[in-house]
Amino acid sequence: MGLRRVNRETTTVRTERLDLVPLAVEHAGEMAGVLDDPALHTFIGGAPLTGPELRARYERLVAGSPDPATVWCNWVVRVRATGRLAGTVQATVTDGGRTAEVAWVTGTRWQGRGIAREAAGALVALLTERGVRTVVAHIHPAHEASAATAHAAGLTPTEEQQDGETRWELRLPPEEEPAEVSGPVARGGRLPGTEGA
């Protein structure tokens, strides 16, 4: 089938309860409140970013990867019933569109409602539908909620460790002609709490 192009105008993803909306700089104000809990950094270190810091980060992300072989894709997660943002999902697509490293974060106030599972599942489905054959996530071994999210999205743990985290992956048979991905940008390094469920 090949990887269809992803672009900012056509990649809002609707699930049963959520809208995954392409990241925009304007989301920084609300997202600073969503990501303001230091507990989101338990497994990755660091501290919450202020509104201006997050806005500067989003400006860099929206500008896109400086490497033309890497595509950053990032969405904010909106709870449709309330219209409020609750977290993010993101993917770094490489290998000619065949491999994506994914991550997710759900704000503390929205955890325990299955939001991360629903959003991460939708992200993985979108990527594989568009030609990605290997989906990877790195999760701290003690982060049970994030492991459950990865498992629900179809990933399984491997024996490989990187920086104290376990590599989880989903491998699908190769397609004949994967194409490029382009689109809403994301991931220039880890976001706060990217292993948060």
Tab-separated table of N, CA and C in Angstrom, residues 125-185:
chain	number	residue	atom	x	y	z
A	125	ALA	N	-2.245	2.352	15.212
A	125	ALA	CA	-3.083	1.955	14.081
A	125	ALA	C	-2.861	2.879	12.883
A	126	LEU	N	-2.780	4.195	13.141
A	126	LEU	CA	-2.545	5.146	12.055
A	126	LEU	C	-1.202	4.889	11.383
A	127	LEU	N	-0.173	4.706	12.183
A	127	LEU	CA	1.166	4.503	11.624
A	127	LEU	C	1.245	3.229	10.792
A	128	THR	N	0.710	2.145	11.310
A	128	THR	CA	0.800	0.887	10.567
A	128	THR	C	-0.069	0.911	9.322
A	129	GLU	N	-1.196	1.595	9.405
A	129	GLU	CA	-2.051	1.751	8.229
A	129	GLU	C	-1.316	2.506	7.127
A	130	ARG	N	-0.425	3.400	7.516
A	130	ARG	CA	0.289	4.227	6.547
A	130	ARG	C	1.655	3.671	6.175
A	131	GLY	N	1.930	2.427	6.541
A	131	GLY	CA	3.116	1.762	6.035
A	131	GLY	C	4.231	1.518	7.013
A	132	VAL	N	4.125	2.023	8.238
A	132	VAL	CA	5.170	1.750	9.227
A	132	VAL	C	5.123	0.263	9.563
A	133	ARG	N	6.287	-0.383	9.546
A	133	ARG	CA	6.338	-1.821	9.792
A	133	ARG	C	6.896	-2.167	11.162
A	134	THR	N	7.674	-1.280	11.753
A	134	THR	CA	8.212	-1.519	13.095
A	134	THR	C	7.873	-0.321	13.970
A	135	VAL	N	7.154	-0.571	15.048
A	135	VAL	CA	6.801	0.471	16.013
A	135	VAL	C	7.545	0.156	17.301
A	136	VAL	N	8.245	1.149	17.834
A	136	VAL	CA	9.115	0.971	18.991
A	136	VAL	C	8.709	1.954	20.092
A	137	ALA	N	8.798	1.514	21.333
A	137	ALA	CA	8.664	2.406	22.489
A	137	ALA	C	9.694	1.974	23.522
A	138	HIS	N	10.229	2.917	24.278
A	138	HIS	CA	11.164	2.620	25.365
A	138	HIS	C	10.481	2.988	26.679
A	139	ILE	N	10.395	1.997	27.577
A	139	ILE	CA	9.608	2.159	28.795
A	139	ILE	C	10.418	1.680	29.994
A	140	HIS	N	10.415	2.469	31.049
A	140	HIS	CA	11.105	2.083	32.281
A	140	HIS	C	10.472	0.803	32.823
A	141	PRO	N	11.297	-0.164	33.247
A	141	PRO	CA	10.749	-1.443	33.714
A	141	PRO	C	9.766	-1.326	34.875
A	142	ALA	N	9.875	-0.270	35.671
A	142	ALA	CA	8.973	-0.114	36.816
A	142	ALA	C	7.687	0.631	36.464
A	143	HIS	N	7.571	1.108	35.232
A	143	HIS	CA	6.407	1.911	34.859
A	143	HIS	C	5.305	0.994	34.339
A	144	GLU	N	4.555	0.431	35.261
A	144	GLU	CA	3.554	-0.568	34.919
A	144	GLU	C	2.422	-0.003	34.064
A	145	ALA	N	2.012	1.221	34.327
A	145	ALA	CA	0.911	1.804	33.552
A	145	ALA	C	1.313	1.986	32.093
A	146	SER	N	2.548	2.447	31.872
A	146	SER	CA	2.995	2.641	30.499
A	146	SER	C	3.182	1.306	29.786
A	147	ALA	N	3.676	0.300	30.516
A	147	ALA	CA	3.803	-1.037	29.932
A	147	ALA	C	2.438	-1.570	29.521
A	148	ALA	N	1.434	-1.343	30.337
A	148	ALA	CA	0.076	-1.784	30.003
A	148	ALA	C	-0.436	-1.062	28.759
A	149	THR	N	-0.105	0.223	28.643
A	149	THR	CA	-0.506	0.985	27.462
A	149	THR	C	0.157	0.418	26.213
A	150	ALA	N	1.455	0.147	26.292
A	150	ALA	CA	2.187	-0.410	25.148
A	150	ALA	C	1.609	-1.765	24.754
A	151	HIS	N	1.342	-2.602	25.745
A	151	HIS	CA	0.784	-3.925	25.464
A	151	HIS	C	-0.566	-3.802	24.776
A	152	ALA	N	-1.412	-2.898	25.260
A	152	ALA	CA	-2.732	-2.706	24.661
A	152	ALA	C	-2.627	-2.214	23.220
A	153	ALA	N	-1.542	-1.495	22.896
A	153	ALA	CA	-1.344	-0.982	21.537
A	153	ALA	C	-0.700	-2.014	20.619
A	154	GLY	N	-0.418	-3.204	21.156
A	154	GLY	CA	0.109	-4.271	20.324
A	154	GLY	C	1.607	-4.472	20.398
A	155	LEU	N	2.294	-3.722	21.260
A	155	LEU	CA	3.736	-3.869	21.398
A	155	LEU	C	4.054	-4.931	22.445
A	156	THR	N	5.225	-5.558	22.308
A	156	THR	CA	5.675	-6.537	23.285
A	156	THR	C	7.089	-6.186	23.726
A	157	PRO	N	7.447	-6.517	24.971
A	157	PRO	CA	8.794	-6.181	25.447
A	157	PRO	C	9.840	-7.077	24.802
A	158	THR	N	11.040	-6.531	24.620
A	158	THR	CA	12.168	-7.294	24.118
A	158	THR	C	13.197	-7.410	25.241
A	159	GLU	N	14.295	-8.075	24.958
A	159	GLU	CA	15.382	-8.188	25.932
A	159	GLU	C	16.293	-6.960	25.895
A	160	GLU	N	16.111	-6.118	24.900
A	160	GLU	CA	17.013	-4.979	24.706
A	160	GLU	C	16.715	-3.868	25.709
A	161	GLN	N	17.786	-3.316	26.291
A	161	GLN	CA	17.684	-2.196	27.226
A	161	GLN	C	18.442	-1.002	26.661
A	162	GLN	N	17.920	0.186	26.879
A	162	GLN	CA	18.601	1.408	26.469
A	162	GLN	C	18.374	2.465	27.534
A	163	ASP	N	19.454	2.962	28.107
A	163	ASP	CA	19.371	3.988	29.148
A	163	ASP	C	18.416	3.579	30.272
A	164	GLY	N	18.475	2.303	30.664
A	164	GLY	CA	17.649	1.824	31.766
A	164	GLY	C	16.211	1.544	31.404
A	165	GLU	N	15.862	1.628	30.118
A	165	GLU	CA	14.499	1.371	29.682
A	165	GLU	C	14.455	0.134	28.785
A	166	THR	N	13.317	-0.542	28.816
A	166	THR	CA	13.114	-1.720	27.983
A	166	THR	C	12.566	-1.304	26.629
A	167	ARG	N	13.103	-1.907	25.576
A	167	ARG	CA	12.584	-1.659	24.229
A	167	ARG	C	11.363	-2.560	24.029
A	168	TRP	N	10.245	-1.938	23.703
A	168	TRP	CA	9.028	-2.636	23.309
A	168	TRP	C	8.865	-2.441	21.812
A	169	GLU	N	8.311	-3.434	21.122
A	169	GLU	CA	8.120	-3.228	19.691
A	169	GLU	C	6.983	-4.069	19.126
A	170	LEU	N	6.516	-3.607	17.989
A	170	LEU	CA	5.554	-4.304	17.153
A	170	LEU	C	6.199	-4.401	15.783
A	171	ARG	N	6.346	-5.621	15.273
A	171	ARG	CA	6.933	-5.828	13.943
A	171	ARG	C	5.892	-6.446	13.028
A	172	LEU	N	5.710	-5.829	11.872
A	172	LEU	CA	4.791	-6.328	10.863
A	172	LEU	C	5.587	-6.744	9.633
A	173	PRO	N	5.035	-7.618	8.798
A	173	PRO	CA	5.747	-8.003	7.577
A	173	PRO	C	6.019	-6.775	6.711
A	174	PRO	N	7.143	-6.757	5.996
A	174	PRO	CA	7.457	-5.591	5.160
A	174	PRO	C	6.480	-5.452	4.002
A	175	GLU	N	6.271	-4.205	3.603
A	175	GLU	CA	5.491	-3.928	2.401
A	175	GLU	C	6.463	-3.705	1.258
A	176	GLU	N	5.962	-3.760	0.056
A	176	GLU	CA	6.847	-3.668	-1.100
A	176	GLU	C	7.471	-2.300	-1.270
A	177	GLU	N	6.689	-1.235	-1.152
A	177	GLU	CA	7.222	0.090	-1.435
A	177	GLU	C	6.778	1.106	-0.396
A	178	PRO	N	7.376	1.113	0.801
A	178	PRO	CA	7.022	2.169	1.751
A	178	PRO	C	7.444	3.518	1.201
A	179	ALA	N	6.635	4.536	1.449
A	179	ALA	CA	6.929	5.887	0.976
A	179	ALA	C	7.246	6.780	2.157
A	180	GLU	N	7.380	8.070	1.907
A	180	GLU	CA	7.763	9.004	2.960
A	180	GLU	C	6.587	9.394	3.828
A	181	VAL	N	6.910	9.813	5.053
A	181	VAL	CA	5.931	10.412	5.954
A	181	VAL	C	6.299	11.877	6.069
A	182	SER	N	5.308	12.742	6.126
A	182	SER	CA	5.574	14.138	6.466
A	182	SER	C	4.416	14.588	7.318
A	183	GLY	N	4.594	15.641	8.089
A	183	GLY	CA	3.410	16.066	8.792
A	183	GLY	C	3.621	16.818	10.064
A	184	PRO	N	2.577	16.737	10.933
A	184	PRO	CA	2.632	17.472	12.169
A	184	PRO	C	3.849	17.022	12.941
A	185	VAL	N	4.636	17.969	13.376
A	185	VAL	CA	5.940	17.606	13.883
A	185	VAL	C	5.937	17.346	15.361
